[in-house]
PDB file of C-alpha atoms and ligand atoms in Angstrom:
ATOM      1  CA  UNK A   1     130.784  95.713 113.844  1.00 97.00           C
ATOM      2  CA  UNK A   2     129.425  97.981 110.746  1.00 98.00           C
ATOM      3  CA  UNK A   3     132.919  97.871 109.148  1.00 98.00           C
ATOM      4  CA  UNK A   4     131.726  95.730 105.946  1.00 98.00           C
ATOM      5  CA  UNK A   5     129.269  94.270 103.964  1.00 96.00           C
ATOM      6  CA  UNK A   6     129.744  90.362 105.608  1.00 98.00           C
ATOM      7  CA  UNK A   7     130.531  91.769 108.888  1.00 98.00           C
ATOM      8  CA  UNK A   8     127.026  93.496 108.855  1.00 98.00           C
ATOM      9  CA  UNK A   9     125.054  90.781 106.937  1.00 95.00           C
ATOM     10  CA  UNK A  10     126.785  88.344 109.704  1.00 97.00           C
ATOM     11  CA  UNK A  11     125.243  89.868 112.839  1.00 97.00           C
ATOM     12  CA  UNK A  12     121.742  91.678 111.016  1.00 97.00           C
ATOM     13  CA  UNK A  13     118.679  90.577 113.110  1.00 97.00           C
ATOM     14  CA  UNK A  14     116.028  90.587 110.385  1.00 97.00           C
ATOM     15  CA  UNK A  15     115.872  89.387 107.112  1.00 95.00           C
ATOM     16  CA  UNK A  16     112.938  87.976 105.348  1.00 97.00           C
ATOM     17  CA  UNK A  17     112.180  85.469 102.614  1.00 97.00           C
ATOM     18  CA  UNK A  18     110.029  85.556  99.190  1.00 98.00           C
ATOM     19  CA  UNK A  19     108.035  82.600 100.987  1.00 97.00           C
ATOM     20  CA  UNK A  20     106.229  85.597 103.523  1.00 98.00           C
ATOM     21  CA  UNK A  21     105.394  88.168 100.543  1.00 98.00           C
ATOM     22  CA  UNK A  22     101.896  87.974  99.455  1.00 98.00           C
ATOM     23  CA  UNK A  23     101.256  89.397  96.366  1.00 98.00           C
ATOM     24  CA  UNK A  24      97.877  91.633  95.429  1.00 98.00           C
ATOM     25  CA  UNK A  25      96.266  91.123  91.979  1.00 98.00           C
ATOM     26  CA  UNK A  26      93.256  93.803  90.356  1.00 98.00           C
ATOM     27  CA  UNK A  27      91.723  91.002  88.636  1.00 97.00           C
ATOM     28  CA  UNK A  28      88.733  92.850  85.625  1.00 96.00           C
ATOM     29  CA  UNK A  29      86.795  91.145  83.509  1.00 93.00           C
ATOM     30  CA  UNK A  30      87.278  92.805  79.669  1.00 86.00           C
ATOM     31  CA  UNK A  31      88.543  92.032  77.161  1.00 83.00           C
ATOM     32  CA  UNK A  32      91.459  94.484  77.423  1.00 86.00           C
ATOM     33  CA  UNK A  33      94.561  92.106  79.056  1.00 91.00           C
ATOM     34  CA  UNK A  34      95.959  95.158  81.172  1.00 95.00           C
ATOM     35  CA  UNK A  35      94.796  98.437  82.195  1.00 95.00           C
ATOM     36  CA  UNK A  36      97.567 100.803  83.891  1.00 95.00           C
ATOM     37  CA  UNK A  37      96.442 101.897  87.646  1.00 97.00           C
ATOM     38  CA  UNK A  38      97.273 105.782  87.398  1.00 96.00           C
ATOM     39  CA  UNK A  39      97.957 106.254  90.807  1.00 97.00           C
ATOM     40  CA  UNK A  40     100.389 103.378  91.360  1.00 98.00           C
ATOM     41  CA  UNK A  41     102.797 103.330  88.820  1.00 97.00           C
ATOM     42  CA  UNK A  42     103.871 100.014  87.566  1.00 97.00           C
ATOM     43  CA  UNK A  43     100.577  97.708  88.734  1.00 98.00           C
ATOM     44  CA  UNK A  44      97.769  97.425  86.652  1.00 97.00           C
ATOM     45  CA  UNK A  45      94.363  95.758  86.685  1.00 97.00           C
ATOM     46  CA  UNK A  46      94.681  92.430  84.948  1.00 97.00           C
ATOM     47  CA  UNK A  47      91.687  90.557  83.177  1.00 97.00           C
ATOM     48  CA  UNK A  48      92.017  87.387  84.244  1.00 96.00           C
ATOM     49  CA  UNK A  49      94.094  84.931  80.920  1.00 95.00           C
ATOM     50  CA  UNK A  50      96.854  88.157  82.439  1.00 96.00           C
ATOM     51  CA  UNK A  51      96.034  87.172  85.949  1.00 97.00           C
ATOM     52  CA  UNK A  52      97.193  83.991  85.040  1.00 97.00           C
ATOM     53  CA  UNK A  53     100.588  84.680  83.551  1.00 97.00           C
ATOM     54  CA  UNK A  54     101.288  86.990  86.538  1.00 98.00           C
ATOM     55  CA  UNK A  55     100.585  84.270  88.578  1.00 98.00           C
ATOM     56  CA  UNK A  56     102.879  81.822  86.623  1.00 98.00           C
ATOM     57  CA  UNK A  57     105.605  84.183  87.007  1.00 98.00           C
ATOM     58  CA  UNK A  58     105.305  85.121  90.741  1.00 98.00           C
ATOM     59  CA  UNK A  59     105.021  80.913  91.390  1.00 98.00           C
ATOM     60  CA  UNK A  60     107.993  80.589  89.416  1.00 98.00           C
ATOM     61  CA  UNK A  61     110.182  83.111  91.195  1.00 98.00           C
ATOM     62  CA  UNK A  62     108.931  81.432  94.585  1.00 98.00           C
ATOM     63  CA  UNK A  63     106.173  84.164  95.445  1.00 98.00           C
ATOM     64  CA  UNK A  64     103.268  81.466  95.827  1.00 98.00           C
ATOM     65  CA  UNK A  65     100.792  83.408  98.082  1.00 98.00           C
ATOM     66  CA  UNK A  66      98.014  86.145  96.429  1.00 98.00           C
ATOM     67  CA  UNK A  67      94.800  88.513  97.691  1.00 98.00           C
ATOM     68  CA  UNK A  68      92.698  89.027  95.084  1.00 98.00           C
ATOM     69  CA  UNK A  69      90.568  92.184  94.410  1.00 98.00           C
ATOM     70  CA  UNK A  70      88.455  92.335  91.420  1.00 97.00           C
ATOM     71  CA  UNK A  71      87.252  95.119  89.963  1.00 96.00           C
ATOM     72  CA  UNK A  72      83.478  95.304  89.537  1.00 96.00           C
ATOM     73  CA  UNK A  73      81.541  97.577  86.716  1.00 95.00           C
ATOM     74  CA  UNK A  74      79.591 100.183  87.873  1.00 95.00           C
ATOM     75  CA  UNK A  75      76.420  98.535  86.675  1.00 96.00           C
ATOM     76  CA  UNK A  76      77.051  95.821  88.766  1.00 96.00           C
ATOM     77  CA  UNK A  77      76.864  97.686  91.736  1.00 96.00           C
ATOM     78  CA  UNK A  78      73.893  98.408  94.097  1.00 95.00           C
ATOM     79  CA  UNK A  79      73.017  99.629  98.243  1.00 93.00           C
ATOM     80  CA  UNK A  80      73.245  96.061  99.260  1.00 94.00           C
ATOM     81  CA  UNK A  81      76.175  95.038  96.823  1.00 96.00           C
ATOM     82  CA  UNK A  82      74.362  91.683  95.870  1.00 96.00           C
ATOM     83  CA  UNK A  83      76.477  90.809  92.794  1.00 97.00           C
ATOM     84  CA  UNK A  84      79.053  90.018  96.094  1.00 97.00           C
ATOM     85  CA  UNK A  85      76.849  86.897  96.401  1.00 97.00           C
ATOM     86  CA  UNK A  86      76.162  86.261  92.998  1.00 97.00           C
ATOM     87  CA  UNK A  87      77.416  82.633  92.126  1.00 94.00           C
ATOM     88  CA  UNK A  88      79.339  83.222  89.242  1.00 93.00           C
ATOM     89  CA  UNK A  89      80.920  86.690  90.046  1.00 97.00           C
ATOM     90  CA  UNK A  90      84.365  87.757  88.455  1.00 97.00           C
ATOM     91  CA  UNK A  91      86.139  86.538  92.058  1.00 98.00           C
ATOM     92  CA  UNK A  92      84.459  82.684  91.889  1.00 98.00           C
ATOM     93  CA  UNK A  93      85.090  82.341  88.484  1.00 98.00           C
ATOM     94  CA  UNK A  94      89.023  83.906  88.970  1.00 98.00           C
ATOM     95  CA  UNK A  95      89.200  81.945  92.249  1.00 98.00           C
ATOM     96  CA  UNK A  96      88.529  78.789  90.604  1.00 98.00           C
ATOM     97  CA  UNK A  97      90.369  79.330  87.310  1.00 98.00           C
ATOM     98  CA  UNK A  98      93.749  80.017  89.337  1.00 98.00           C
ATOM     99  CA  UNK A  99      93.237  76.823  91.808  1.00 98.00           C
ATOM    100  CA  UNK A 100      92.293  74.254  88.924  1.00 98.00           C
ATOM    101  CA  UNK A 101      95.418  76.321  87.305  1.00 98.00           C
ATOM    102  CA  UNK A 102      98.074  76.151  89.631  1.00 98.00           C
ATOM    103  CA  UNK A 103      96.928  74.011  93.037  1.00 98.00           C
ATOM    104  CA  UNK A 104      99.834  74.706  94.847  1.00 97.00           C
ATOM    105  CA  UNK A 105      99.436  78.583  94.852  1.00 98.00           C
ATOM    106  CA  UNK A 106      97.581  79.860  97.876  1.00 98.00           C
ATOM    107  CA  UNK A 107      94.606  81.978  97.404  1.00 98.00           C
ATOM    108  CA  UNK A 108      93.281  84.726 100.415  1.00 98.00           C
ATOM    109  CA  UNK A 109      89.841  86.163  98.477  1.00 98.00           C
ATOM    110  CA  UNK A 110      89.123  89.566 100.309  1.00 98.00           C
ATOM    111  CA  UNK A 111      85.783  89.616 102.291  1.00 98.00           C
ATOM    112  CA  UNK A 112      83.742  93.090 102.413  1.00 98.00           C
ATOM    113  CA  UNK A 113      81.442  94.382  99.965  1.00 97.00           C
ATOM    114  CA  UNK A 114      83.241  97.748  98.498  1.00 96.00           C
ATOM    115  CA  UNK A 115      84.020  97.108  95.760  1.00 97.00           C
ATOM    116  CA  UNK A 116      80.477  95.414  94.642  1.00 97.00           C
ATOM    117  CA  UNK A 117      78.599  98.660  96.827  1.00 97.00           C
ATOM    118  CA  UNK A 118      77.329 101.515  94.411  1.00 96.00           C
ATOM    119  CA  UNK A 119      78.098 103.467  97.285  1.00 96.00           C
ATOM    120  CA  UNK A 120      81.230 102.376  98.255  1.00 96.00           C
ATOM    121  CA  UNK A 121      81.198 101.350 101.510  1.00 96.00           C
ATOM    122  CA  UNK A 122      81.677  97.438 103.286  1.00 96.00           C
ATOM    123  CA  UNK A 123      78.731  97.465 104.999  1.00 96.00           C
ATOM    124  CA  UNK A 124      75.230  98.169 104.533  1.00 95.00           C
ATOM    125  CA  UNK A 125      74.168 101.328 104.789  1.00 95.00           C
ATOM    126  CA  UNK A 126      70.832 102.976 105.929  1.00 93.00           C
ATOM    127  CA  UNK A 127      70.811 106.607 106.432  1.00 92.00           C
ATOM    128  CA  UNK A 128      74.064 107.343 106.474  1.00 91.00           C
ATOM    129  CA  UNK A 129      74.654 104.631 108.932  1.00 93.00           C
ATOM    130  CA  UNK A 130      76.856 100.956 107.886  1.00 95.00           C
ATOM    131  CA  UNK A 131      74.268  98.492 109.146  1.00 96.00           C
ATOM    132  CA  UNK A 132      76.796  95.237 111.363  1.00 97.00           C
ATOM    133  CA  UNK A 133      74.793  93.233 111.776  1.00 97.00           C
ATOM    134  CA  UNK A 134      73.449  93.414 108.174  1.00 97.00           C
ATOM    135  CA  UNK A 135      76.294  93.225 106.898  1.00 97.00           C
ATOM    136  CA  UNK A 136      77.814  90.373 108.731  1.00 98.00           C
ATOM    137  CA  UNK A 137      74.497  88.473 106.872  1.00 97.00           C
ATOM    138  CA  UNK A 138      75.901  88.991 103.949  1.00 98.00           C
ATOM    139  CA  UNK A 139      80.130  89.027 104.595  1.00 98.00           C
ATOM    140  CA  UNK A 140      79.623  84.798 105.633  1.00 98.00           C
ATOM    141  CA  UNK A 141      77.458  84.172 102.893  1.00 98.00           C
ATOM    142  CA  UNK A 142      80.409  86.417 100.971  1.00 98.00           C
ATOM    143  CA  UNK A 143      82.926  84.033 102.539  1.00 98.00           C
ATOM    144  CA  UNK A 144      81.394  80.530 102.005  1.00 98.00           C
ATOM    145  CA  UNK A 145      81.136  81.702  98.114  1.00 98.00           C
ATOM    146  CA  UNK A 146      84.751  82.475  98.011  1.00 98.00           C
ATOM    147  CA  UNK A 147      85.150  79.060 100.120  1.00 98.00           C
ATOM    148  CA  UNK A 148      83.142  76.852  97.565  1.00 98.00           C
ATOM    149  CA  UNK A 149      85.434  78.509  94.772  1.00 98.00           C
ATOM    150  CA  UNK A 150      88.762  77.787  96.506  1.00 98.00           C
ATOM    151  CA  UNK A 151      89.744  80.220  98.422  1.00 98.00           C
ATOM    152  CA  UNK A 152      92.301  78.548 100.774  1.00 98.00           C
ATOM    153  CA  UNK A 153      91.919  82.262 103.508  1.00 98.00           C
ATOM    154  CA  UNK A 154      88.463  84.050 103.637  1.00 98.00           C
ATOM    155  CA  UNK A 155      90.059  87.491 104.510  1.00 98.00           C
ATOM    156  CA  UNK A 156      87.461  90.045 106.080  1.00 98.00           C
ATOM    157  CA  UNK A 157      88.499  93.279 105.228  1.00 97.00           C
ATOM    158  CA  UNK A 158      85.064  94.958 106.476  1.00 96.00           C
ATOM    159  CA  UNK A 159      85.820  95.949 110.404  1.00 96.00           C
ATOM    160  CA  UNK A 160      82.224  94.463 111.508  1.00 96.00           C
ATOM    161  CA  UNK A 161      82.326  93.635 114.949  1.00 97.00           C
ATOM    162  CA  UNK A 162      81.601  89.756 115.691  1.00 98.00           C
ATOM    163  CA  UNK A 163      82.033  88.678 111.652  1.00 98.00           C
ATOM    164  CA  UNK A 164      85.465  86.341 112.158  1.00 98.00           C
ATOM    165  CA  UNK A 165      83.209  84.640 114.642  1.00 98.00           C
ATOM    166  CA  UNK A 166      80.233  84.124 112.339  1.00 98.00           C
ATOM    167  CA  UNK A 167      82.047  83.275 109.607  1.00 98.00           C
ATOM    168  CA  UNK A 168      83.812  80.404 111.425  1.00 98.00           C
ATOM    169  CA  UNK A 169      80.513  79.054 112.330  1.00 98.00           C
ATOM    170  CA  UNK A 170      78.778  79.134 109.159  1.00 98.00           C
ATOM    171  CA  UNK A 171      82.373  77.889 107.901  1.00 98.00           C
ATOM    172  CA  UNK A 172      82.131  74.347 109.941  1.00 98.00           C
ATOM    173  CA  UNK A 173      78.594  74.151 109.760  1.00 98.00           C
ATOM    174  CA  UNK A 174      79.589  73.934 105.266  1.00 98.00           C
ATOM    175  CA  UNK A 175      82.334  71.827 105.787  1.00 98.00           C
ATOM    176  CA  UNK A 176      84.600  73.738 104.746  1.00 98.00           C
ATOM    177  CA  UNK A 177      86.551  73.197 107.813  1.00 95.00           C
ATOM    178  CA  UNK A 178      90.435  73.465 106.340  1.00 97.00           C
ATOM    179  CA  UNK A 179      89.013  77.083 104.878  1.00 98.00           C
ATOM    180  CA  UNK A 180      91.386  79.313 106.788  1.00 98.00           C
ATOM    181  CA  UNK A 181      90.552  83.135 108.029  1.00 98.00           C
ATOM    182  CA  UNK A 182      93.033  85.375 107.998  1.00 98.00           C
ATOM    183  CA  UNK A 183      90.805  88.503 109.950  1.00 98.00           C
ATOM    184  CA  UNK A 184      92.219  92.445 108.923  1.00 98.00           C
ATOM    185  CA  UNK A 185      92.588  92.645 112.842  1.00 98.00           C
ATOM    186  CA  UNK A 186      93.297  96.023 113.119  1.00 98.00           C
ATOM    187  CA  UNK A 187      92.507  97.545 110.714  1.00 98.00           C
ATOM    188  CA  UNK A 188      92.635 101.867 110.564  1.00 98.00           C
ATOM    189  CA  UNK A 189      90.626 104.675 108.506  1.00 98.00           C
ATOM    190  CA  UNK A 190      93.710 105.214 106.884  1.00 98.00           C
ATOM    191  CA  UNK A 191      94.606 108.247 104.780  1.00 97.00           C
ATOM    192  CA  UNK A 192      97.165 105.600 102.365  1.00 98.00           C
ATOM    193  CA  UNK A 193      94.385 103.378 100.897  1.00 97.00           C
ATOM    194  CA  UNK A 194      93.486 106.420  98.035  1.00 96.00           C
ATOM    195  CA  UNK A 195      94.844 105.019  95.431  1.00 97.00           C
ATOM    196  CA  UNK A 196      93.853 101.857  95.607  1.00 96.00           C
ATOM    197  CA  UNK A 197      90.083 102.727  95.632  1.00 93.00           C
ATOM    198  CA  UNK A 198      91.293 104.812  92.498  1.00 92.00           C
ATOM    199  CA  UNK A 199      92.302 101.020  91.126  1.00 93.00           C
ATOM    200  CA  UNK A 200      88.493 100.145  91.993  1.00 92.00           C
ATOM    201  CA  UNK A 201      86.502 102.506  92.126  1.00 91.00           C
ATOM    202  CA  UNK A 202      85.419 101.879  95.308  1.00 93.00           C
ATOM    203  CA  UNK A 203      85.532 104.926  96.762  1.00 94.00           C
ATOM    204  CA  UNK A 204      83.340 105.868  99.258  1.00 95.00           C
ATOM    205  CA  UNK A 205      80.932 108.639  98.049  1.00 94.00           C
ATOM    206  CA  UNK A 206      79.137 110.112 101.193  1.00 92.00           C
ATOM    207  CA  UNK A 207      80.661 110.215 104.978  1.00 92.00           C
ATOM    208  CA  UNK A 208      84.048 108.140 105.485  1.00 95.00           C
ATOM    209  CA  UNK A 209      84.989 105.060 106.893  1.00 96.00           C
ATOM    210  CA  UNK A 210      85.696 105.916 110.585  1.00 96.00           C
ATOM    211  CA  UNK A 211      82.909 104.421 111.595  1.00 95.00           C
ATOM    212  CA  UNK A 212      84.188 100.584 110.915  1.00 97.00           C
ATOM    213  CA  UNK A 213      87.706 101.447 110.500  1.00 97.00           C
ATOM    214  CA  UNK A 214      90.379 102.056 113.418  1.00 98.00           C
ATOM    215  CA  UNK A 215      90.876 105.756 114.727  1.00 98.00           C
ATOM    216  CA  UNK A 216      94.722 105.989 114.273  1.00 98.00           C
ATOM    217  CA  UNK A 217      95.121 108.082 116.967  1.00 98.00           C
ATOM    218  CA  UNK A 218      94.486 104.491 119.229  1.00 98.00           C
ATOM    219  CA  UNK A 219      96.359 101.336 119.958  1.00 98.00           C
ATOM    220  CA  UNK A 220      94.866  99.776 123.414  1.00 98.00           C
ATOM    221  CA  UNK A 221      91.768  98.783 121.040  1.00 98.00           C
ATOM    222  CA  UNK A 222      93.943  97.145 118.491  1.00 98.00           C
ATOM    223  CA  UNK A 223      94.670  94.723 121.789  1.00 98.00           C
ATOM    224  CA  UNK A 224      90.806  94.628 122.142  1.00 98.00           C
ATOM    225  CA  UNK A 225      89.811  93.821 118.504  1.00 98.00           C
ATOM    226  CA  UNK A 226      92.516  90.901 118.121  1.00 98.00           C
ATOM    227  CA  UNK A 227      91.560  89.891 121.261  1.00 98.00           C
ATOM    228  CA  UNK A 228      88.314  89.367 119.904  1.00 98.00           C
ATOM    229  CA  UNK A 229      89.503  88.180 116.528  1.00 98.00           C
ATOM    230  CA  UNK A 230      90.756  85.328 118.016  1.00 98.00           C
ATOM    231  CA  UNK A 231      88.679  84.159 120.537  1.00 98.00           C
ATOM    232  CA  UNK A 232      86.449  83.906 117.622  1.00 98.00           C
ATOM    233  CA  UNK A 233      88.530  81.748 115.518  1.00 98.00           C
ATOM    234  CA  UNK A 234      90.738  83.817 113.318  1.00 98.00           C
ATOM    235  CA  UNK A 235      94.034  82.043 111.577  1.00 98.00           C
ATOM    236  CA  UNK A 236      95.947  84.649 111.112  1.00 98.00           C
ATOM    237  CA  UNK A 237      95.850  88.609 112.239  1.00 98.00           C
ATOM    238  CA  UNK A 238      96.417  91.893 110.080  1.00 98.00           C
ATOM    239  CA  UNK A 239      97.326  94.947 110.674  1.00 98.00           C
ATOM    240  CA  UNK A 240      96.738  97.614 108.160  1.00 98.00           C
ATOM    241  CA  UNK A 241      98.744  99.678 107.301  1.00 98.00           C
ATOM    242  CA  UNK A 242     102.253  98.500 107.694  1.00 98.00           C
ATOM    243  CA  UNK A 243     104.943 101.163 107.973  1.00 98.00           C
ATOM    244  CA  UNK A 244     102.763 104.109 110.115  1.00 98.00           C
ATOM    245  CA  UNK A 245     101.604 101.158 112.091  1.00 98.00           C
ATOM    246  CA  UNK A 246     104.682  99.530 113.056  1.00 98.00           C
ATOM    247  CA  UNK A 247     104.048  99.908 116.661  1.00 98.00           C
ATOM    248  CA  UNK A 248     100.848  98.271 116.039  1.00 98.00           C
ATOM    249  CA  UNK A 249     102.731  95.051 114.218  1.00 99.00           C
ATOM    250  CA  UNK A 250     105.210  94.904 117.126  1.00 98.00           C
ATOM    251  CA  UNK A 251     101.780  94.912 120.044  1.00 98.00           C
ATOM    252  CA  UNK A 252     100.118  92.296 118.410  1.00 98.00           C
ATOM    253  CA  UNK A 253     103.377  90.042 117.732  1.00 98.00           C
ATOM    254  CA  UNK A 254     104.130  90.370 121.655  1.00 98.00           C
ATOM    255  CA  UNK A 255     100.493  89.615 122.393  1.00 98.00           C
ATOM    256  CA  UNK A 256      99.801  87.146 120.370  1.00 98.00           C
ATOM    257  CA  UNK A 257     100.686  83.541 118.891  1.00 97.00           C
ATOM    258  CA  UNK A 258      99.168  83.278 115.868  1.00 98.00           C
ATOM    259  CA  UNK A 259     101.250  84.583 112.765  1.00 98.00           C
ATOM    260  CA  UNK A 260     100.859  88.411 112.189  1.00 98.00           C
ATOM    261  CA  UNK A 261      99.995  90.235 108.641  1.00 99.00           C
ATOM    262  CA  UNK A 262     101.297  93.123 108.083  1.00 99.00           C
ATOM    263  CA  UNK A 263      99.543  95.011 104.633  1.00 98.00           C
ATOM    264  CA  UNK A 264     101.800  97.512 102.857  1.00 98.00           C
ATOM    265  CA  UNK A 265      99.323  98.792 101.107  1.00 98.00           C
ATOM    266  CA  UNK A 266      98.914 101.399  97.900  1.00 98.00           C
ATOM    267  CA  UNK A 267      99.524 104.731  99.541  1.00 98.00           C
ATOM    268  CA  UNK A 268     102.399 102.977 100.445  1.00 98.00           C
ATOM    269  CA  UNK A 269     103.523 102.043  97.253  1.00 98.00           C
ATOM    270  CA  UNK A 270     102.129 105.119  95.612  1.00 98.00           C
ATOM    271  CA  UNK A 271     104.523 108.037  97.541  1.00 98.00           C
ATOM    272  CA  UNK A 272     107.868 105.245  97.244  1.00 98.00           C
ATOM    273  CA  UNK A 273     107.229 104.966  93.346  1.00 98.00           C
ATOM    274  CA  UNK A 274     106.616 109.146  92.886  1.00 98.00           C
ATOM    275  CA  UNK A 275     109.454 109.495  94.894  1.00 98.00           C
ATOM    276  CA  UNK A 276     111.705 107.495  93.216  1.00 98.00           C
ATOM    277  CA  UNK A 277     110.462 108.802  90.238  1.00 98.00           C
ATOM    278  CA  UNK A 278     111.116 112.475  91.104  1.00 98.00           C
ATOM    279  CA  UNK A 279     114.717 111.357  91.717  1.00 98.00           C
ATOM    280  CA  UNK A 280     114.393 111.930  95.021  1.00 98.00           C
ATOM    281  CA  UNK A 281     115.298 108.565  96.514  1.00 98.00           C
ATOM    282  CA  UNK A 282     116.252 105.452  95.681  1.00 98.00           C
ATOM    283  CA  UNK A 283     114.180 103.354  94.609  1.00 98.00           C
ATOM    284  CA  UNK A 284     114.894  99.822  95.386  1.00 98.00           C
ATOM    285  CA  UNK A 285     116.925 100.623  98.307  1.00 97.00           C
ATOM    286  CA  UNK A 286     113.790 101.714 100.035  1.00 98.00           C
ATOM    287  CA  UNK A 287     111.577  98.916  99.083  1.00 98.00           C
ATOM    288  CA  UNK A 288     114.007  96.606 100.898  1.00 98.00           C
ATOM    289  CA  UNK A 289     114.360  98.728 104.577  1.00 98.00           C
ATOM    290  CA  UNK A 290     110.260  99.329 104.419  1.00 98.00           C
ATOM    291  CA  UNK A 291     109.631  95.885 103.515  1.00 98.00           C
ATOM    292  CA  UNK A 292     112.320  94.891 106.449  1.00 98.00           C
ATOM    293  CA  UNK A 293     111.460  97.187 109.033  1.00 98.00           C
ATOM    294  CA  UNK A 294     107.272  95.682 108.634  1.00 98.00           C
ATOM    295  CA  UNK A 295     109.167  92.744 109.018  1.00 98.00           C
ATOM    296  CA  UNK A 296     111.119  93.735 112.281  1.00 98.00           C
ATOM    297  CA  UNK A 297     108.734  95.278 113.844  1.00 98.00           C
ATOM    298  CA  UNK A 298     107.567  91.229 113.846  1.00 98.00           C
ATOM    299  CA  UNK A 299     105.349  90.997 110.904  1.00 98.00           C
ATOM    300  CA  UNK A 300     105.318  87.077 109.772  1.00 98.00           C
ATOM    301  CA  UNK A 301     103.253  87.293 106.776  1.00 98.00           C
ATOM    302  CA  UNK A 302     103.823  90.345 104.327  1.00 98.00           C
ATOM    303  CA  UNK A 303     101.197  91.663 102.047  1.00 99.00           C
ATOM    304  CA  UNK A 304     103.280  94.195  99.638  1.00 98.00           C
ATOM    305  CA  UNK A 305     102.469  95.055  95.765  1.00 98.00           C
ATOM    306  CA  UNK A 306     106.678  95.468  95.458  1.00 98.00           C
ATOM    307  CA  UNK A 307     106.908  91.822  94.926  1.00 98.00           C
ATOM    308  CA  UNK A 308     108.258  91.830  91.454  1.00 98.00           C
ATOM    309  CA  UNK A 309     110.523  94.187  92.446  1.00 98.00           C
ATOM    310  CA  UNK A 310     111.551  91.797  95.638  1.00 98.00           C
ATOM    311  CA  UNK A 311     112.046  89.205  92.897  1.00 98.00           C
ATOM    312  CA  UNK A 312     114.758  91.062  91.622  1.00 97.00           C
ATOM    313  CA  UNK A 313     116.698  92.241  94.647  1.00 96.00           C
ATOM    314  CA  UNK A 314     116.317  88.944  96.539  1.00 85.00           C
ATOM    315  CA  UNK A 315     118.212  87.000  94.474  1.00 69.00           C
TER     316      UNK A 315
HETATM  317  C1  PBG B 401      88.337  97.783 101.221  1.00 91.15           C
HETATM  318  C2  PBG B 401      89.813  97.452 101.499  1.00 91.15           C
HETATM  319  C3  PBG B 401      90.812  98.736 101.334  1.00 91.15           C
HETATM  320  C4  PBG B 401      92.382  97.484 100.965  1.00 91.15           C
HETATM  321  C5  PBG B 401      92.058  96.219 100.906  1.00 91.15           C
HETATM  322  N1  PBG B 401      90.585  96.097 100.995  1.00 91.15           N
HETATM  323  C6  PBG B 401      90.492  99.619 101.438  1.00 91.15           C
HETATM  324  C7  PBG B 401      89.193 100.047 102.271  1.00 91.15           C
HETATM  325  O1  PBG B 401      89.190 100.157 103.426  1.00 91.15           O
HETATM  326  O2  PBG B 401      88.962 101.928 101.650  1.00 91.15           O
HETATM  327  C8  PBG B 401      93.136  98.787 101.207  1.00 91.15           C
HETATM  328  C9  PBG B 401      94.604  97.860 100.360  1.00 91.15           C
HETATM  329  C10 PBG B 401      95.813  99.172 100.096  1.00 91.15           C
HETATM  330  O3  PBG B 401      95.475 100.602 100.019  1.00 91.15           O
HETATM  331  O4  PBG B 401      96.522  98.643  99.004  1.00 91.15           O
HETATM  332  N2  PBG B 401      87.653  95.867 102.215  1.00 91.15           N
END
């Protein structure tokens, strides 16, 4: 059955389409059109104009979903991340411009305070502790702002307890009944986020994120998180990172009938890119293998920085 590629392709159990991919985009408010992210070769922080070009290219090639991550200058950061709630902030302006130009694209707006806080944590920090409920109050307002700007999905990546339910009822009360919630349900406190934090200059200045993100030694806990998010009204459940957490993806897929998303994160991207640059692996074949593995584990939707490579590989 493995004798030649025609037979192998006929009996292959897994495939994925470009429609199932989401392209993360780093956006910045600068005159420079794009600046490369050193820790992520081939990835850039884009000015708005260039972001629109990227989206146009992607849309033409059938990758039509995007997750936006704003780069906020230090002068606009403070202890409670108030810029996240300011009406015409970069994320809000970008979303409304993108949706105006490309009404058919799907935008996932990140809900978390870390790009906006001076300390780099996803919530409000007091005496070395993250205050859960105070943080949820701010995240709800951030979600409303993103919904108003035109986001198709708000995607809380902060891991505070109760935020999905709070966001859902605020959306309903404010007539955003068509805005979906993709919850970062099983988001682990991971070393694989390093290059992303580099891209946004958002690494925590003190401590780490282990009091709110999940412990990588845990699996049952992912079921608890998923049940809570399901009951609180999430539309999509996400596992993050992806490749080191295939068992978690499979677990959620088998236990929930909601769509499951997985995020192949910055460190996963960087490992493949740098290993390929060193000439020790075949880049395109490794990209295909890794994305296929995430799919095989049970992900319906995959966030990946490799969309441009996959556009070339999938034709
Ligand atoms: C923070 C956030 C992170 C990522 C997405 N949203 C980093 C973190 O939790 O510190 C990581 C994405 C990646 O590494 O590609 N809310």
